[in-house]
Short mmCIF file of C-alpha atoms in Angstrom, two decimals:
data_model
loop_
_atom_site.label_atom_id
_atom_site.label_comp_id
_atom_site.label_asym_id
_atom_site.label_seq_id
_atom_site.Cartn_x
_atom_site.Cartn_y
_atom_site.Cartn_z
CA MET S 25 0.00 0.00 0.00
CA LYS S 26 1.10 3.56 -0.64
CA THR S 27 2.26 5.42 2.45
CA GLU S 28 2.21 9.16 3.16
CA ARG S 29 4.26 11.44 5.37
CA LEU S 30 2.69 11.98 8.77
CA ASP S 31 2.80 15.77 8.54
CA LYS S 32 1.06 15.65 5.16
CA ILE S 33 -1.72 13.45 6.53
CA LEU S 34 -2.30 15.67 9.54
CA SER S 35 -2.26 18.82 7.44
CA HIS S 36 -4.78 17.38 4.98
CA HIS S 37 -7.03 16.31 7.84
CA GLY S 38 -7.48 19.78 9.25
CA PHE S 39 -4.66 20.13 11.77
CA GLY S 40 -3.24 23.27 10.19
CA SER S 41 -0.14 24.01 8.17
CA ARG S 42 2.97 21.85 8.17
CA LYS S 43 4.38 24.27 10.76
CA ASP S 44 1.32 23.83 12.98
CA VAL S 45 1.61 20.07 12.63
CA ARG S 46 5.26 20.08 13.70
CA LYS S 47 4.30 21.89 16.92
CA LEU S 48 1.63 19.25 17.53
CA LEU S 49 4.17 16.49 16.99
CA HIS S 50 6.79 18.04 19.24
CA ALA S 51 4.18 18.28 21.99
CA GLY S 52 3.82 14.49 21.91
CA SER S 53 0.14 14.67 20.95
CA VAL S 54 0.33 12.33 17.96
CA ALA S 55 0.53 8.53 18.01
CA VAL S 56 0.66 5.95 15.24
CA ASN S 57 -0.49 2.45 16.20
CA GLY S 58 -0.22 3.45 19.85
CA THR S 59 3.33 4.80 19.64
CA VAL S 60 3.95 8.53 20.09
CA CYS S 61 5.55 10.07 17.01
CA VAL S 62 7.46 13.35 17.02
CA SER S 63 9.01 13.13 13.56
CA PRO S 64 7.05 14.69 10.70
CA ASP S 65 8.61 12.45 8.03
CA VAL S 66 7.37 9.15 9.49
CA HIS S 67 5.47 7.31 6.75
CA VAL S 68 1.98 6.07 7.54
CA ASP S 69 -0.34 3.77 5.61
CA PRO S 70 -3.78 5.45 5.66
CA ASP S 71 -5.43 2.15 4.80
CA ALA S 72 -3.84 0.09 7.57
CA ASP S 73 -2.36 2.21 10.37
CA GLU S 74 -4.18 3.81 13.30
CA LEU S 75 -3.62 7.53 13.92
CA THR S 76 -4.61 9.38 17.09
CA VAL S 77 -4.24 12.99 18.20
CA ASP S 78 -4.55 13.67 21.94
CA GLY S 79 -5.98 10.17 22.30
CA SER S 80 -8.76 10.67 19.74
CA SER S 81 -8.80 8.58 16.59
CA VAL S 82 -8.29 10.37 13.27
CA PRO S 83 -10.04 8.50 10.42
CA MET S 84 -7.64 8.61 7.50
CA ARG S 85 -9.07 8.64 3.98
CA ARG S 86 -7.04 8.63 0.81
CA HIS S 87 -10.00 9.39 -1.44
CA ILE S 88 -13.32 11.23 -1.25
CA TYR S 89 -16.41 10.13 -3.21
CA ILE S 90 -19.41 12.45 -3.46
CA MET S 91 -22.81 11.90 -5.03
CA MET S 92 -24.54 15.13 -6.05
CA ASN S 93 -28.02 15.69 -7.39
CA LYS S 94 -27.03 18.49 -9.73
CA CYS S 95 -29.65 21.16 -10.20
CA ALA S 96 -30.28 23.13 -13.37
CA GLY S 97 -28.56 26.48 -13.67
CA VAL S 98 -25.15 25.43 -12.34
CA VAL S 99 -22.23 24.51 -14.55
CA CYS S 100 -19.79 21.61 -14.31
CA SER S 101 -16.72 23.77 -14.05
CA ALA S 102 -14.21 24.84 -11.43
CA ARG S 103 -14.76 28.52 -12.29
CA ASP S 104 -17.32 30.44 -14.30
CA GLY S 105 -17.77 34.18 -14.40
CA LEU S 106 -21.48 34.06 -15.24
CA HIS S 107 -22.96 31.08 -13.41
CA ARG S 108 -22.64 29.19 -10.16
CA THR S 109 -20.59 26.01 -10.43
CA VAL S 110 -21.12 22.64 -8.81
CA PHE S 111 -18.17 23.45 -6.54
CA ASP S 112 -20.06 26.48 -5.23
CA LEU S 113 -22.64 24.05 -3.85
CA LEU S 114 -20.03 22.25 -1.72
CA ASP S 115 -19.11 23.06 1.85
CA ASP S 116 -15.84 24.94 2.33
CA SER S 117 -14.30 21.84 3.94
CA TYR S 118 -14.11 20.29 0.47
CA ARG S 119 -12.16 23.22 -0.95
CA GLN S 120 -8.74 21.80 -0.17
CA GLU S 121 -6.16 19.35 -1.39
CA PHE S 122 -6.83 15.83 -0.11
CA LEU S 123 -4.40 12.94 0.23
CA GLY S 124 -5.63 11.57 -3.08
CA GLY S 125 -5.45 14.94 -4.81
CA SER S 126 -7.97 17.64 -5.66
CA LEU S 127 -11.69 16.99 -5.84
CA HIS S 128 -12.82 16.80 -9.47
CA MET S 129 -15.89 15.80 -11.48
CA VAL S 130 -16.35 12.42 -13.14
CA GLY S 131 -17.67 13.62 -16.49
CA ARG S 132 -20.00 16.59 -16.91
CA LEU S 133 -23.65 17.52 -17.23
CA ASP S 134 -24.98 20.46 -19.25
CA ILE S 135 -26.10 23.57 -17.38
CA ASP S 136 -29.77 22.68 -17.85
CA THR S 137 -29.35 18.97 -17.09
CA GLU S 138 -30.11 17.67 -13.62
CA GLY S 139 -29.24 14.52 -11.74
CA LEU S 140 -26.41 12.25 -10.75
CA LEU S 141 -22.93 13.75 -10.73
CA LEU S 142 -19.92 12.14 -9.10
CA LEU S 143 -17.05 14.13 -7.62
CA THR S 144 -13.94 12.40 -6.34
CA THR S 145 -10.21 12.58 -5.76
CA ASP S 146 -9.78 9.10 -7.24
CA GLY S 147 -8.27 9.50 -10.68
CA THR S 148 -8.26 5.75 -11.33
CA LEU S 149 -12.03 5.58 -10.84
CA THR S 150 -12.54 8.64 -13.02
CA HIS S 151 -10.56 7.10 -15.85
CA ARG S 152 -12.46 3.83 -15.61
CA LEU S 153 -15.87 5.50 -15.64
CA THR S 154 -15.11 7.90 -18.48
CA SER S 155 -12.97 5.71 -20.75
CA PRO S 156 -14.80 4.64 -23.93
CA LYS S 157 -13.21 1.19 -23.53
CA THR S 158 -15.07 0.34 -20.31
CA HIS S 159 -18.63 0.83 -21.65
CA VAL S 160 -20.03 2.02 -18.32
CA THR S 161 -23.72 2.79 -18.78
CA LYS S 162 -25.35 6.14 -18.03
CA THR S 163 -29.11 6.24 -17.63
CA TYR S 164 -31.22 9.34 -18.28
CA THR S 165 -34.89 10.23 -18.00
CA ILE S 166 -36.12 12.51 -20.78
CA ARG S 167 -39.15 14.66 -21.45
CA LEU S 168 -39.76 15.44 -25.11
CA LYS S 169 -41.17 18.54 -26.75
CA ASN S 170 -43.31 16.65 -29.28
CA CYS S 171 -45.54 13.70 -28.43
CA VAL S 172 -44.57 10.48 -30.23
CA PRO S 173 -47.54 8.27 -31.20
CA ASP S 174 -47.53 4.70 -29.88
CA GLU S 175 -47.19 3.25 -33.38
CA ALA S 176 -44.03 5.32 -34.08
CA GLN S 177 -42.20 4.43 -30.88
CA PRO S 178 -40.90 0.96 -31.91
CA LEU S 179 -39.23 2.38 -35.02
CA ILE S 180 -37.42 5.07 -33.03
CA THR S 181 -36.40 2.51 -30.40
CA ARG S 182 -34.90 0.37 -33.17
CA ARG S 183 -32.97 3.32 -34.60
CA PHE S 184 -31.37 3.87 -31.19
CA SER S 185 -30.57 0.18 -30.72
CA ASP S 186 -28.96 0.08 -34.18
CA GLY S 187 -26.76 3.11 -33.39
CA ILE S 188 -28.33 6.37 -34.46
CA HIS S 189 -26.30 8.88 -36.53
CA ILE S 190 -25.96 12.33 -34.95
CA ALA S 191 -25.11 15.64 -36.59
CA PRO S 192 -22.06 17.70 -35.60
CA ASP S 193 -22.33 20.07 -32.64
CA GLY S 194 -19.65 22.66 -31.92
CA ASP S 195 -16.22 21.08 -32.19
CA ASP S 196 -17.64 17.55 -32.07
CA GLY S 197 -18.24 16.12 -35.53
CA GLU S 198 -20.99 13.88 -36.83
CA TYR S 199 -20.96 10.43 -35.33
CA ASP S 200 -22.57 6.98 -35.43
CA CYS S 201 -23.54 6.35 -31.83
CA LYS S 202 -23.11 2.96 -30.23
CA PRO S 203 -26.31 0.98 -29.61
CA ALA S 204 -28.48 2.53 -26.90
CA ASP S 205 -31.58 1.33 -25.05
CA LEU S 206 -34.63 3.58 -25.33
CA HIS S 207 -37.69 2.80 -23.22
CA TRP S 208 -41.01 4.64 -23.44
CA PHE S 209 -43.19 5.65 -20.50
CA SER S 210 -45.54 7.79 -22.58
CA GLY S 211 -45.52 9.75 -25.83
CA THR S 212 -43.41 12.47 -24.24
CA GLU S 213 -41.45 10.63 -21.54
CA CYS S 214 -38.76 8.00 -21.94
CA SER S 215 -35.48 6.74 -20.53
CA LEU S 216 -32.22 6.26 -22.40
CA VAL S 217 -29.23 4.10 -21.51
CA ILE S 218 -25.97 4.94 -23.30
CA THR S 219 -22.35 3.82 -22.93
CA GLU S 220 -20.71 6.98 -24.25
CA GLY S 221 -20.45 10.59 -23.23
CA ARG S 222 -20.00 12.76 -26.28
CA PHE S 223 -20.79 16.47 -26.29
CA HIS S 224 -24.57 17.01 -25.89
CA GLN S 225 -24.99 13.38 -26.94
CA VAL S 226 -28.48 12.68 -25.57
CA LYS S 227 -29.88 15.91 -27.02
CA ARG S 228 -28.25 15.20 -30.38
CA MET S 229 -29.64 11.65 -30.46
CA ILE S 230 -33.14 12.90 -29.75
CA ALA S 231 -32.73 15.63 -32.39
CA ALA S 232 -31.66 12.99 -34.92
CA ALA S 233 -34.94 11.24 -34.23
CA GLY S 234 -36.84 14.44 -35.08
CA ASN S 235 -37.64 15.63 -31.58
CA GLU S 236 -36.29 17.93 -28.87
CA VAL S 237 -35.35 17.45 -25.23
CA VAL S 238 -37.13 19.82 -22.85
CA TYR S 239 -36.02 18.09 -19.63
CA LEU S 240 -33.06 15.80 -18.97
CA LYS S 241 -31.95 14.08 -15.79
CA ARG S 242 -29.24 11.47 -15.22
CA ILE S 243 -30.44 8.88 -12.73
CA ALA S 244 -27.69 6.24 -12.81
CA ILE S 245 -24.06 5.58 -13.63
CA GLY S 246 -23.61 1.86 -14.03
CA ALA S 247 -25.51 0.27 -11.15
CA LEU S 248 -25.13 3.34 -8.95
CA LEU S 249 -28.54 4.99 -8.65
CA LEU S 250 -29.19 8.58 -7.69
CA ASP S 251 -30.34 8.69 -4.07
CA PRO S 252 -34.02 9.75 -4.23
CA ALA S 253 -33.62 11.45 -0.84
CA LEU S 254 -31.19 13.99 -2.29
CA GLU S 255 -32.92 17.23 -3.17
CA ASN S 256 -31.81 19.30 -6.18
CA GLY S 257 -28.38 20.75 -5.45
CA ALA S 258 -27.82 18.47 -2.45
CA TYR S 259 -24.99 15.97 -2.06
CA ARG S 260 -23.54 13.37 0.28
CA GLU S 261 -20.43 11.27 0.51
CA LEU S 262 -20.53 7.71 -0.77
CA SER S 263 -19.09 4.82 1.20
CA LEU S 264 -16.70 2.32 -0.31
CA ARG S 265 -19.38 -0.33 0.21
CA GLU S 266 -21.85 1.62 -1.92
CA LEU S 267 -19.27 1.89 -4.68
CA GLU S 268 -18.41 -1.80 -4.39
CA ASN S 269 -22.08 -2.83 -4.46
CA ALA S 270 -22.52 -0.76 -7.62
CA GLY S 271 -19.50 -2.46 -9.18
CA LEU S 272 -17.62 0.82 -9.63
CA ILE S 273 -14.54 -0.20 -7.63
#
């Protein structure tokens, strides 16, 4: 397992600057596996060792995993001069460098798209979920502008399952999409499961079928479902067990 310097761990867990941490160490307040440590360069395994400060346990985490129910009107960006960003919705305690690195988004959602957004410090997970080679599914619920008659729905479903051709949008050229699963709830409501994440892909697929998206929400990434208890703009941390149960790690 990868180890980290003790002063780095303490600093990243809210015990102040490296200078503050050294004072804490010199005072004999820090112990690793029951042994007092005064040296800042002692290496600790966050996944295996026990760390205490003044006798209280310090849970060490290498990575953070956050599920957010993104609301419309916020952008998936670190900074934006015109709109609020998803990072503006987070508590200030998340605005720091963690042991695993900086908190970042796993993919993006358009400004008017709601639903499941993952934020993490785990670059390995991000690569696995966003790589075209892994074919991780993303599930969306859609409301359409124009009602599709019952008799026309099977044909459109077949076009999506065959891999619908989409027109260029911005810098992203025309493209033959991979097979996707379209399910109808009514003439104006459906769900779509895709394994890609091209620019405005869902909207472009619907446009290629002669319709327009008026509401879009992502409800799942792989087997990880959006928590229905999360209100728009709310978030919570995910446990490793939740990620394991969803087959994401």
